[in-house]
């Protein structure tokens, strides 16, 4: 089992819709969870971090963490074409940071 | 977010030579830095984790004598690819973190091409 798993997609949503991205992790002692966005040929940029169970909202983005189910998700409301990118889930466990394979999101105008 | 500067952004070198990549945290002290490698259409693969003042922890399969990591100060870590070969051509990215529980921020990445 991979340490951090994501559906590779591609995920396609129409402009204005909600995009839902999911991530599961294998190690229960994982402490910190992140969502990054990466455009092709560019370095990842941090969207959200979440450390405790529940929801965390920042603008159009909402991260959800469920430690019992070892699951973290990202919702993007009112999706825009500029949101089209690969979304990477990252988990910190014992001071090392590991990434899922990423989910490719396409928002169609 | 915090600023992490990585240099150079791209480099072309001859096979057998060495290349040094710098990663600097500009507005915070990075107690931990991560080095990743990313091949086209693949995810980031963690190469090593370095803590300021101590030896880096390398991932299984990453040759520590080939990929030399130095994290001598709280604002600078370097990755030296020694005796580079064409198969080392990749996108190398650093990430820096202030302390446990804090966010990690990425440098711009370095595209290395070995010819």
Short mmCIF file of C-alpha atoms in Angstrom, two decimals:
data_model
loop_
_atom_site.label_atom_id
_atom_site.label_comp_id
_atom_site.label_asym_id
_atom_site.label_seq_id
_atom_site.Cartn_x
_atom_site.Cartn_y
_atom_site.Cartn_z
CA UNK A 1 0.00 0.00 0.00
CA UNK A 2 1.33 3.41 -0.92
CA UNK A 3 1.83 5.81 1.94
CA UNK A 4 -0.26 8.52 0.32
CA UNK A 5 -2.84 7.63 -2.30
CA UNK A 6 -4.80 9.81 -4.65
CA UNK A 7 -7.01 9.12 -7.61
CA UNK A 8 -4.83 10.17 -10.54
CA UNK A 9 -7.83 11.34 -12.53
CA UNK A 10 -8.19 13.13 -14.77
CA UNK A 11 -11.07 14.86 -13.05
CA UNK A 12 -13.09 17.17 -15.24
CA UNK A 13 -15.68 19.63 -13.96
CA UNK A 14 -17.54 22.50 -15.62
CA UNK A 15 -16.77 26.07 -14.68
CA UNK A 16 -18.65 27.10 -11.54
CA UNK A 17 -19.04 23.56 -10.23
CA UNK A 18 -17.54 22.05 -7.09
CA UNK A 19 -14.41 19.95 -7.57
CA UNK A 20 -13.80 17.26 -4.96
CA UNK A 21 -10.33 15.80 -4.50
CA UNK A 22 -9.59 12.90 -2.19
CA UNK A 23 -6.54 11.48 -0.48
CA UNK A 24 -5.91 8.59 1.90
CA UNK A 25 -2.82 7.86 3.93
CA UNK A 26 -1.56 4.69 5.48
CA UNK A 27 0.23 5.73 8.67
CA UNK A 28 -1.97 6.64 11.60
CA UNK A 29 0.79 8.63 13.27
CA UNK A 30 0.82 11.15 10.43
CA UNK A 31 0.62 14.59 11.92
CA UNK A 32 0.20 17.26 9.28
CA UNK A 33 -1.62 17.34 5.98
CA UNK A 34 -1.29 19.62 3.00
CA UNK A 35 -2.76 20.31 -0.39
CA UNK A 36 -0.52 21.75 -3.09
CA UNK A 37 -1.30 22.85 -6.62
CA UNK A 38 1.22 22.28 -9.38
CA UNK A 39 1.03 23.72 -12.85
CA UNK A 40 2.91 21.90 -15.58
CA UNK A 41 6.64 22.58 -15.41
CA UNK A 42 6.31 24.60 -12.21
CA UNK A 43 7.01 23.98 -8.57
CA UNK A 44 4.10 23.14 -6.21
CA UNK A 45 2.40 25.96 -4.38
CA UNK A 46 0.70 25.55 -1.03
CA UNK A 47 -3.08 25.85 -1.01
CA UNK A 48 -4.09 24.59 2.42
CA UNK A 49 -2.68 22.93 5.49
CA UNK A 50 -4.77 21.10 8.07
CA UNK A 51 -3.72 19.57 11.33
CA UNK A 52 -6.87 18.61 13.23
CA UNK A 53 -10.07 16.77 12.43
CA UNK A 54 -12.83 18.69 10.74
CA UNK A 55 -13.09 21.34 8.07
CA UNK A 56 -10.88 24.28 7.30
CA UNK A 57 -12.04 26.91 4.86
CA UNK A 58 -10.00 29.49 2.94
CA UNK A 59 -11.85 31.36 0.25
CA UNK A 60 -13.11 28.90 -2.35
CA UNK A 61 -11.12 26.05 -0.82
CA UNK A 62 -12.19 23.74 2.01
CA UNK A 63 -9.96 21.01 3.39
CA UNK A 64 -11.49 18.18 5.38
CA UNK A 65 -9.57 15.82 7.64
CA UNK A 66 -10.80 12.60 9.19
CA UNK A 67 -8.00 10.94 11.11
CA UNK A 68 -10.10 7.94 12.11
CA UNK A 69 -10.64 7.11 8.44
CA UNK A 70 -7.16 8.35 7.45
CA UNK A 71 -8.71 10.54 4.83
CA UNK A 72 -8.19 14.12 3.75
CA UNK A 73 -10.06 15.93 1.01
CA UNK A 74 -10.10 19.26 -0.79
CA UNK A 75 -13.22 20.95 -2.13
CA UNK A 76 -12.94 23.75 -4.65
CA UNK A 77 -16.11 25.80 -4.96
CA UNK A 78 -16.99 27.86 -8.01
CA UNK A 79 -14.23 26.18 -10.01
CA UNK A 80 -12.45 28.36 -12.54
CA UNK A 81 -10.45 27.38 -15.64
CA UNK A 82 -7.39 28.76 -13.85
CA UNK A 83 -7.85 26.02 -11.25
CA UNK A 84 -6.88 23.46 -13.89
CA UNK A 85 -3.71 21.87 -12.53
CA UNK A 86 -2.44 18.82 -10.71
CA UNK A 87 -3.35 18.76 -7.03
CA UNK A 88 -0.94 17.04 -4.69
CA UNK A 89 -1.77 15.71 -1.26
CA UNK A 90 1.15 15.69 1.17
CA UNK A 91 1.53 14.14 4.60
CA UNK A 92 4.17 14.75 7.23
CA UNK A 93 5.09 11.79 9.42
CA UNK A 94 8.08 11.84 11.72
CA UNK A 95 9.55 14.92 10.08
CA UNK A 96 9.50 13.64 6.51
CA UNK A 97 7.02 14.86 3.95
CA UNK A 98 5.58 12.52 1.33
CA UNK A 99 3.34 13.15 -1.60
CA UNK A 100 0.58 11.34 -3.38
CA UNK A 101 0.77 10.88 -7.14
CA UNK A 102 -1.50 13.87 -7.69
CA UNK A 103 -4.90 14.34 -9.27
CA UNK A 104 -5.12 16.12 -12.59
CA UNK A 105 -8.07 18.57 -12.56
CA UNK A 106 -9.49 20.19 -15.66
CA UNK A 107 -12.11 22.92 -15.34
CA UNK A 108 -13.94 23.40 -18.62
CA UNK A 109 -15.30 26.87 -19.51
CA UNK B 1 3.40 32.40 2.18
CA UNK B 2 7.06 32.30 3.00
CA UNK B 3 9.68 32.67 0.28
CA UNK B 4 12.06 29.91 -0.70
CA UNK B 5 14.56 30.68 -3.41
CA UNK B 6 16.20 27.93 -5.45
CA UNK B 7 19.10 28.50 -7.80
CA UNK B 8 19.76 27.89 -10.60
CA UNK B 9 16.36 27.46 -12.21
CA UNK B 10 17.88 25.42 -15.00
CA UNK B 11 21.29 23.99 -15.79
CA UNK B 12 22.83 21.96 -18.57
CA UNK B 13 25.99 20.06 -17.78
CA UNK B 14 28.24 17.50 -19.36
CA UNK B 15 28.16 13.89 -18.28
CA UNK B 16 30.67 13.25 -15.50
CA UNK B 17 30.64 16.76 -14.08
CA UNK B 18 29.08 17.92 -10.80
CA UNK B 19 26.27 20.39 -10.29
CA UNK B 20 25.36 22.28 -7.13
CA UNK B 21 21.81 23.46 -6.44
CA UNK B 22 21.11 25.99 -3.70
CA UNK B 23 17.95 26.36 -1.67
CA UNK B 24 17.50 29.42 0.52
CA UNK B 25 14.71 30.41 2.87
CA UNK B 26 14.56 34.18 2.54
CA UNK B 27 12.22 35.26 5.33
CA UNK B 28 12.26 32.45 7.86
CA UNK B 29 14.62 29.98 9.46
CA UNK B 30 14.28 26.54 7.94
CA UNK B 31 15.01 23.84 10.47
CA UNK B 32 14.09 21.18 7.95
CA UNK B 33 14.59 21.05 4.21
CA UNK B 34 13.34 18.40 1.84
CA UNK B 35 14.81 17.55 -1.54
CA UNK B 36 12.62 16.00 -4.22
CA UNK B 37 13.09 14.78 -7.76
CA UNK B 38 10.29 14.78 -10.28
CA UNK B 39 10.35 13.05 -13.65
CA UNK B 40 7.90 14.12 -16.37
CA UNK B 41 4.27 13.31 -15.58
CA UNK B 42 5.23 11.74 -12.27
CA UNK B 43 4.83 12.85 -8.68
CA UNK B 44 7.48 14.25 -6.40
CA UNK B 45 9.80 11.61 -5.03
CA UNK B 46 11.44 12.43 -1.72
CA UNK B 47 15.20 12.05 -1.99
CA UNK B 48 16.29 13.18 1.45
CA UNK B 49 15.35 15.18 4.51
CA UNK B 50 17.91 17.43 6.10
CA UNK B 51 17.88 19.15 9.46
CA UNK B 52 20.14 22.09 10.11
CA UNK B 53 23.45 21.04 11.55
CA UNK B 54 22.99 17.31 11.12
CA UNK B 55 23.45 14.75 8.37
CA UNK B 56 20.68 14.30 5.87
CA UNK B 57 18.42 11.26 5.99
CA UNK B 58 18.27 9.66 2.57
CA UNK B 59 15.43 7.65 1.16
CA UNK B 60 16.02 4.05 0.21
CA UNK B 61 17.58 3.79 -3.22
CA UNK B 62 19.06 7.30 -3.20
CA UNK B 63 22.85 7.23 -3.27
CA UNK B 64 24.18 9.54 -0.58
CA UNK B 65 27.62 9.67 -2.19
CA UNK B 66 26.11 10.79 -5.47
CA UNK B 67 23.62 13.30 -4.11
CA UNK B 68 25.48 15.30 -1.48
CA UNK B 69 23.27 17.39 0.77
CA UNK B 70 24.54 20.07 3.09
CA UNK B 71 22.35 22.05 5.47
CA UNK B 72 24.93 24.11 7.29
CA UNK B 73 22.73 27.06 8.22
CA UNK B 74 19.09 27.75 8.99
CA UNK B 75 18.63 29.50 5.67
CA UNK B 76 20.65 27.46 3.21
CA UNK B 77 20.75 23.88 1.99
CA UNK B 78 22.62 22.62 -1.04
CA UNK B 79 22.28 19.54 -3.19
CA UNK B 80 25.30 18.51 -5.26
CA UNK B 81 24.79 15.98 -7.99
CA UNK B 82 28.21 14.40 -8.45
CA UNK B 83 29.43 12.70 -11.61
CA UNK B 84 26.14 13.45 -13.31
CA UNK B 85 24.78 11.11 -15.97
CA UNK B 86 21.97 11.60 -18.47
CA UNK B 87 19.62 9.52 -16.30
CA UNK B 88 20.03 12.15 -13.56
CA UNK B 89 18.27 14.65 -15.81
CA UNK B 90 15.16 15.67 -13.90
CA UNK B 91 13.35 18.48 -12.09
CA UNK B 92 14.86 18.90 -8.63
CA UNK B 93 12.80 20.79 -6.05
CA UNK B 94 13.55 21.81 -2.49
CA UNK B 95 11.05 22.52 0.24
CA UNK B 96 11.70 24.29 3.52
CA UNK B 97 9.87 24.15 6.80
CA UNK B 98 10.31 26.36 9.86
CA UNK B 99 9.63 23.81 12.58
CA UNK B 100 7.42 20.85 13.37
CA UNK B 101 3.81 21.49 12.65
CA UNK B 102 4.46 24.40 10.31
CA UNK B 103 3.79 24.70 6.60
CA UNK B 104 6.42 23.71 4.05
CA UNK B 105 7.16 25.97 1.09
CA UNK B 106 8.79 25.08 -2.20
CA UNK B 107 11.56 26.65 -4.18
CA UNK B 108 11.06 27.28 -7.87
CA UNK B 109 12.77 24.05 -8.86
CA UNK B 110 15.87 23.33 -10.92
CA UNK B 111 15.62 21.61 -14.27
CA UNK B 112 18.83 19.64 -14.74
CA UNK B 113 19.80 18.32 -18.15
CA UNK B 114 22.89 16.16 -18.43
CA UNK B 115 24.24 15.78 -21.94
#
